[in-house]
C-alpha cells in the first residue's frame, strides 16, 4: 500500500483504502479542490463518466475527482442538494447512485466494502447525523438555521415527488428520516 504525505485527514482516509491503484494522482491533487476548512472523512475509488477516479466524502460535500494527464474532471455534490443515495453491490464491486437536484450520478466499480461504508455514512449525514460530530449543537447556536435546513430539505423532497423523481415509498422514507433528525 502506498503511503502519502498530503495532509493528515487525507492520509488517514487513504490509509483505509485497500488499493489506491489508479487514484494516486487524485489523492495528491485533492487539496487543490478542497474548500478552506474542508476536511476529508472517507475516500473510495470508482468510475464516473469516462474515467476512473477518486470519491471523497468531506465535511461539506461528496466530490468525484479524476486527474489524468490529458484531462481533469471535478464534480461535487453538496450535501444540502443530495436527496437520496442508493447502493447496489455485486461480489466484489458495486455502484453508488447519488440523486442531487433532479440529476442522478452513478459511480461504478467501487470496491464493495468501501462503497457500502461510504453509502451508509452518506445516508447518516443526510439523515442529520454527521459522522464524527457531536449529536447536539452547542449552546448559543441559532435554532432557526437548523429549522430552515429541515424546511429546505422537505421542500426539495416535495419537489422531487411532484416531478416523479422519487416514488411514494422513497418519499415517505426520506421524509421520515428528515423529521427524525429534528
PDB file of C-alpha atoms in Angstrom:
ATOM      1  CA  UNK A   1       0.000   0.000   0.000  1.00  0.00           C
ATOM      2  CA  UNK A   2       1.303   3.402  -0.935  1.00  0.00           C
ATOM      3  CA  UNK A   3       1.786   5.994   1.750  1.00  0.00           C
ATOM      4  CA  UNK A   4       1.062   9.645   1.195  1.00  0.00           C
ATOM      5  CA  UNK A   5       2.236  12.803   2.861  1.00  0.00           C
ATOM      6  CA  UNK A   6      -0.506  15.136   1.660  1.00  0.00           C
ATOM      7  CA  UNK A   7      -2.462  16.228   4.724  1.00  0.00           C
ATOM      8  CA  UNK A   8      -3.314  14.344   7.934  1.00  0.00           C
ATOM      9  CA  UNK A   9      -7.032  13.932   7.126  1.00  0.00           C
ATOM     10  CA  UNK A  10      -6.349  12.804   3.548  1.00  0.00           C
ATOM     11  CA  UNK A  11      -3.523  10.497   4.653  1.00  0.00           C
ATOM     12  CA  UNK A  12      -5.772   8.865   7.276  1.00  0.00           C
ATOM     13  CA  UNK A  13      -8.593   8.310   4.762  1.00  0.00           C
ATOM     14  CA  UNK A  14      -6.168   6.980   2.114  1.00  0.00           C
ATOM     15  CA  UNK A  15      -4.628   4.565   4.625  1.00  0.00           C
ATOM     16  CA  UNK A  16      -8.030   2.849   4.944  1.00  0.00           C
ATOM     17  CA  UNK A  17      -8.162   2.047   1.224  1.00  0.00           C
ATOM     18  CA  UNK A  18      -7.147  -1.499   0.321  1.00  0.00           C
ATOM     19  CA  UNK A  19      -5.837  -0.288  -3.026  1.00  0.00           C
ATOM     20  CA  UNK A  20      -5.001   3.156  -4.326  1.00  0.00           C
ATOM     21  CA  UNK A  21      -4.196   1.890  -7.813  1.00  0.00           C
ATOM     22  CA  UNK A  22      -5.400   4.399 -10.388  1.00  0.00           C
ATOM     23  CA  UNK A  23      -6.048   7.121  -7.824  1.00  0.00           C
ATOM     24  CA  UNK A  24      -2.609   8.149  -6.526  1.00  0.00           C
ATOM     25  CA  UNK A  25      -2.542  11.329  -8.607  1.00  0.00           C
ATOM     26  CA  UNK A  26      -6.050  12.242  -7.419  1.00  0.00           C
ATOM     27  CA  UNK A  27      -5.112  11.754  -3.765  1.00  0.00           C
ATOM     28  CA  UNK A  28      -2.114  14.029  -4.222  1.00  0.00           C
ATOM     29  CA  UNK A  29      -4.215  16.672  -6.047  1.00  0.00           C
ATOM     30  CA  UNK A  30      -7.199  16.556  -3.683  1.00  0.00           C
ATOM     31  CA  UNK A  31      -6.115  19.586  -1.589  1.00  0.00           C
ATOM     32  CA  UNK A  32      -6.385  21.722  -4.737  1.00  0.00           C
ATOM     33  CA  UNK A  33     -10.163  21.181  -4.951  1.00  0.00           C
ATOM     34  CA  UNK A  34     -10.993  21.373  -1.250  1.00  0.00           C
ATOM     35  CA  UNK A  35     -12.518  24.494   0.243  1.00  0.00           C
ATOM     36  CA  UNK A  36     -10.854  26.292   3.108  1.00  0.00           C
ATOM     37  CA  UNK A  37     -11.584  24.421   6.337  1.00  0.00           C
ATOM     38  CA  UNK A  38     -12.994  21.396   4.494  1.00  0.00           C
ATOM     39  CA  UNK A  39     -11.743  18.040   5.780  1.00  0.00           C
ATOM     40  CA  UNK A  40     -11.772  14.604   4.168  1.00  0.00           C
ATOM     41  CA  UNK A  41     -13.672  11.950   6.110  1.00  0.00           C
ATOM     42  CA  UNK A  42     -13.627   8.995   3.702  1.00  0.00           C
ATOM     43  CA  UNK A  43     -12.177   8.033   0.315  1.00  0.00           C
ATOM     44  CA  UNK A  44     -13.109   5.437  -2.302  1.00  0.00           C
ATOM     45  CA  UNK A  45     -12.178   4.681  -5.880  1.00  0.00           C
ATOM     46  CA  UNK A  46     -14.663   4.363  -8.716  1.00  0.00           C
ATOM     47  CA  UNK A  47     -15.585   5.078 -12.317  1.00  0.00           C
ATOM     48  CA  UNK A  48     -17.736   8.095 -13.088  1.00  0.00           C
ATOM     49  CA  UNK A  49     -18.475   9.154 -16.635  1.00  0.00           C
ATOM     50  CA  UNK A  50     -15.478   8.171 -18.733  1.00  0.00           C
ATOM     51  CA  UNK A  51     -12.849   7.981 -16.065  1.00  0.00           C
ATOM     52  CA  UNK A  52     -11.519   6.107 -13.094  1.00  0.00           C
ATOM     53  CA  UNK A  53     -11.015   8.456 -10.173  1.00  0.00           C
ATOM     54  CA  UNK A  54     -11.400   9.224  -6.515  1.00  0.00           C
ATOM     55  CA  UNK A  55     -14.561   9.731  -4.494  1.00  0.00           C
ATOM     56  CA  UNK A  56     -14.063  11.895  -1.401  1.00  0.00           C
ATOM     57  CA  UNK A  57     -16.639  12.337   1.326  1.00  0.00           C
ATOM     58  CA  UNK A  58     -15.744  15.579   3.067  1.00  0.00           C
ATOM     59  CA  UNK A  59     -17.147  17.685   5.850  1.00  0.00           C
ATOM     60  CA  UNK A  60     -19.161  19.691   3.268  1.00  0.00           C
ATOM     61  CA  UNK A  61     -19.791  17.613   0.157  1.00  0.00           C
ATOM     62  CA  UNK A  62     -19.175  14.499  -1.898  1.00  0.00           C
ATOM     63  CA  UNK A  63     -16.502  15.011  -4.578  1.00  0.00           C
ATOM     64  CA  UNK A  64     -15.511  12.961  -7.607  1.00  0.00           C
ATOM     65  CA  UNK A  65     -12.011  13.810  -8.850  1.00  0.00           C
ATOM     66  CA  UNK A  66     -10.277  12.470 -11.952  1.00  0.00           C
ATOM     67  CA  UNK A  67      -6.897  13.970 -12.727  1.00  0.00           C
ATOM     68  CA  UNK A  68      -5.428  12.444 -15.856  1.00  0.00           C
ATOM     69  CA  UNK A  69      -2.528  13.564 -17.983  1.00  0.00           C
ATOM     70  CA  UNK A  70      -4.759  14.902 -20.762  1.00  0.00           C
ATOM     71  CA  UNK A  71      -7.920  15.783 -18.838  1.00  0.00           C
ATOM     72  CA  UNK A  72      -9.229  16.602 -15.414  1.00  0.00           C
ATOM     73  CA  UNK A  73     -12.719  16.238 -14.015  1.00  0.00           C
ATOM     74  CA  UNK A  74     -14.150  17.507 -10.747  1.00  0.00           C
ATOM     75  CA  UNK A  75     -17.792  17.155  -9.830  1.00  0.00           C
ATOM     76  CA  UNK A  76     -19.146  17.851  -6.409  1.00  0.00           C
ATOM     77  CA  UNK A  77     -22.414  17.162  -4.663  1.00  0.00           C
ATOM     78  CA  UNK A  78     -23.074  19.488  -1.696  1.00  0.00           C
ATOM     79  CA  UNK A  79     -24.969  17.606   0.997  1.00  0.00           C
ATOM     80  CA  UNK A  80     -27.838  20.119   1.019  1.00  0.00           C
ATOM     81  CA  UNK A  81     -28.567  19.235  -2.611  1.00  0.00           C
ATOM     82  CA  UNK A  82     -28.430  15.440  -2.292  1.00  0.00           C
ATOM     83  CA  UNK A  83     -31.922  13.994  -1.987  1.00  0.00           C
ATOM     84  CA  UNK A  84     -31.046  10.303  -1.729  1.00  0.00           C
ATOM     85  CA  UNK A  85     -28.325   7.713  -2.110  1.00  0.00           C
ATOM     86  CA  UNK A  86     -28.579   4.141  -3.386  1.00  0.00           C
ATOM     87  CA  UNK A  87     -26.018   1.358  -3.189  1.00  0.00           C
ATOM     88  CA  UNK A  88     -26.037  -1.869  -5.164  1.00  0.00           C
ATOM     89  CA  UNK A  89     -23.213  -4.324  -4.696  1.00  0.00           C
ATOM     90  CA  UNK A  90     -22.032  -7.401  -6.508  1.00  0.00           C
ATOM     91  CA  UNK A  91     -19.479  -9.943  -5.345  1.00  0.00           C
ATOM     92  CA  UNK A  92     -16.505  -7.559  -5.374  1.00  0.00           C
ATOM     93  CA  UNK A  93     -17.673  -4.226  -6.777  1.00  0.00           C
ATOM     94  CA  UNK A  94     -20.756  -2.073  -6.668  1.00  0.00           C
ATOM     95  CA  UNK A  95     -22.423   1.123  -7.839  1.00  0.00           C
ATOM     96  CA  UNK A  96     -23.216   4.211  -5.793  1.00  0.00           C
ATOM     97  CA  UNK A  97     -26.082   6.318  -7.136  1.00  0.00           C
ATOM     98  CA  UNK A  98     -26.400   9.870  -5.893  1.00  0.00           C
ATOM     99  CA  UNK A  99     -29.621  11.770  -6.589  1.00  0.00           C
ATOM    100  CA  UNK A 100     -28.988  15.504  -6.478  1.00  0.00           C
ATOM    101  CA  UNK A 101     -31.170  18.391  -7.663  1.00  0.00           C
ATOM    102  CA  UNK A 102     -33.126  16.208 -10.077  1.00  0.00           C
ATOM    103  CA  UNK A 103     -29.989  14.552 -11.500  1.00  0.00           C
ATOM    104  CA  UNK A 104     -28.610  11.081 -10.997  1.00  0.00           C
ATOM    105  CA  UNK A 105     -24.886  10.337 -10.835  1.00  0.00           C
ATOM    106  CA  UNK A 106     -23.635   6.747 -10.969  1.00  0.00           C
ATOM    107  CA  UNK A 107     -20.210   5.944  -9.614  1.00  0.00           C
ATOM    108  CA  UNK A 108     -19.429   2.403 -10.716  1.00  0.00           C
ATOM    109  CA  UNK A 109     -16.720  -0.140  -9.950  1.00  0.00           C
ATOM    110  CA  UNK A 110     -16.440   0.882  -6.305  1.00  0.00           C
ATOM    111  CA  UNK A 111     -14.943  -1.798  -4.061  1.00  0.00           C
ATOM    112  CA  UNK A 112     -17.902  -3.357  -2.268  1.00  0.00           C
ATOM    113  CA  UNK A 113     -16.783  -2.845   1.343  1.00  0.00           C
ATOM    114  CA  UNK A 114     -15.681   0.782   0.913  1.00  0.00           C
ATOM    115  CA  UNK A 115     -18.676   1.671  -1.269  1.00  0.00           C
ATOM    116  CA  UNK A 116     -21.141   0.227   1.242  1.00  0.00           C
ATOM    117  CA  UNK A 117     -19.448   2.056   4.114  1.00  0.00           C
ATOM    118  CA  UNK A 118     -19.453   5.313   2.147  1.00  0.00           C
ATOM    119  CA  UNK A 119     -23.133   4.993   1.218  1.00  0.00           C
ATOM    120  CA  UNK A 120     -24.039   4.257   4.853  1.00  0.00           C
ATOM    121  CA  UNK A 121     -22.033   7.291   6.007  1.00  0.00           C
ATOM    122  CA  UNK A 122     -23.760   9.451   3.366  1.00  0.00           C
ATOM    123  CA  UNK A 123     -27.189   8.259   4.498  1.00  0.00           C
ATOM    124  CA  UNK A 124     -26.284   9.089   8.091  1.00  0.00           C
ATOM    125  CA  UNK A 125     -25.090  12.526   7.004  1.00  0.00           C
ATOM    126  CA  UNK A 126     -28.264  13.184   5.012  1.00  0.00           C
ATOM    127  CA  UNK A 127     -30.360  11.981   7.928  1.00  0.00           C
ATOM    128  CA  UNK A 128     -28.857  14.732  10.060  1.00  0.00           C
ATOM    129  CA  UNK A 129     -26.228  12.643  11.844  1.00  0.00           C
ATOM    130  CA  UNK A 130     -22.789  13.759  10.713  1.00  0.00           C
ATOM    131  CA  UNK A 131     -20.089  11.129  11.291  1.00  0.00           C
ATOM    132  CA  UNK A 132     -17.614  12.240  13.915  1.00  0.00           C
ATOM    133  CA  UNK A 133     -19.675  15.189  15.147  1.00  0.00           C
ATOM    134  CA  UNK A 134     -21.462  15.528  18.475  1.00  0.00           C
ATOM    135  CA  UNK A 135     -25.176  14.715  18.366  1.00  0.00           C
ATOM    136  CA  UNK A 136     -26.325  18.073  19.739  1.00  0.00           C
ATOM    137  CA  UNK A 137     -25.318  21.584  18.774  1.00  0.00           C
ATOM    138  CA  UNK A 138     -23.564  23.618  21.463  1.00  0.00           C
ATOM    139  CA  UNK A 139     -25.476  26.282  23.360  1.00  0.00           C
ATOM    140  CA  UNK A 140     -25.751  29.580  21.541  1.00  0.00           C
ATOM    141  CA  UNK A 141     -26.257  28.120  18.057  1.00  0.00           C
ATOM    142  CA  UNK A 142     -29.288  29.681  16.426  1.00  0.00           C
ATOM    143  CA  UNK A 143     -32.128  27.185  16.006  1.00  0.00           C
ATOM    144  CA  UNK A 144     -33.789  28.889  13.006  1.00  0.00           C
ATOM    145  CA  UNK A 145     -30.884  27.936  10.737  1.00  0.00           C
ATOM    146  CA  UNK A 146     -31.426  24.260  11.521  1.00  0.00           C
ATOM    147  CA  UNK A 147     -35.185  24.677  11.041  1.00  0.00           C
ATOM    148  CA  UNK A 148     -34.634  26.355   7.698  1.00  0.00           C
ATOM    149  CA  UNK A 149     -32.379  23.494   6.659  1.00  0.00           C
ATOM    150  CA  UNK A 150     -35.109  20.975   7.517  1.00  0.00           C
ATOM    151  CA  UNK A 151     -37.709  23.096   5.703  1.00  0.00           C
ATOM    152  CA  UNK A 152     -35.458  23.329   2.647  1.00  0.00           C
ATOM    153  CA  UNK A 153     -34.848  19.589   2.641  1.00  0.00           C
ATOM    154  CA  UNK A 154     -38.591  18.874   2.926  1.00  0.00           C
ATOM    155  CA  UNK A 155     -39.374  21.344   0.127  1.00  0.00           C
ATOM    156  CA  UNK A 156     -36.733  19.727  -2.096  1.00  0.00           C
ATOM    157  CA  UNK A 157     -38.167  16.306  -1.358  1.00  0.00           C
ATOM    158  CA  UNK A 158     -41.699  17.524  -2.161  1.00  0.00           C
ATOM    159  CA  UNK A 159     -40.433  18.920  -5.463  1.00  0.00           C
ATOM    160  CA  UNK A 160     -38.776  15.634  -6.372  1.00  0.00           C
ATOM    161  CA  UNK A 161     -42.001  13.763  -5.630  1.00  0.00           C
ATOM    162  CA  UNK A 162     -44.047  16.232  -7.703  1.00  0.00           C
ATOM    163  CA  UNK A 163     -41.652  15.756 -10.628  1.00  0.00           C
ATOM    164  CA  UNK A 164     -41.946  11.979 -10.288  1.00  0.00           C
ATOM    165  CA  UNK A 165     -38.249  11.572  -9.488  1.00  0.00           C
ATOM    166  CA  UNK A 166     -38.902   9.666  -6.248  1.00  0.00           C
ATOM    167  CA  UNK A 167     -41.555   7.053  -5.596  1.00  0.00           C
ATOM    168  CA  UNK A 168     -44.164   7.465  -2.872  1.00  0.00           C
ATOM    169  CA  UNK A 169     -42.317   4.883  -0.793  1.00  0.00           C
ATOM    170  CA  UNK A 170     -38.981   6.700  -1.206  1.00  0.00           C
ATOM    171  CA  UNK A 171     -40.720   9.987  -0.376  1.00  0.00           C
ATOM    172  CA  UNK A 172     -42.215   8.650   2.853  1.00  0.00           C
ATOM    173  CA  UNK A 173     -38.915   7.053   3.887  1.00  0.00           C
ATOM    174  CA  UNK A 174     -36.824  10.217   3.246  1.00  0.00           C
ATOM    175  CA  UNK A 175     -39.477  12.450   4.867  1.00  0.00           C
ATOM    176  CA  UNK A 176     -39.440  10.271   7.981  1.00  0.00           C
ATOM    177  CA  UNK A 177     -35.610  10.416   8.080  1.00  0.00           C
ATOM    178  CA  UNK A 178     -35.645  14.205   7.778  1.00  0.00           C
ATOM    179  CA  UNK A 179     -38.260  14.601  10.512  1.00  0.00           C
ATOM    180  CA  UNK A 180     -36.474  12.095  12.764  1.00  0.00           C
ATOM    181  CA  UNK A 181     -33.370  14.291  12.536  1.00  0.00           C
ATOM    182  CA  UNK A 182     -35.156  17.113  14.424  1.00  0.00           C
TER     183      UNK A 182
END
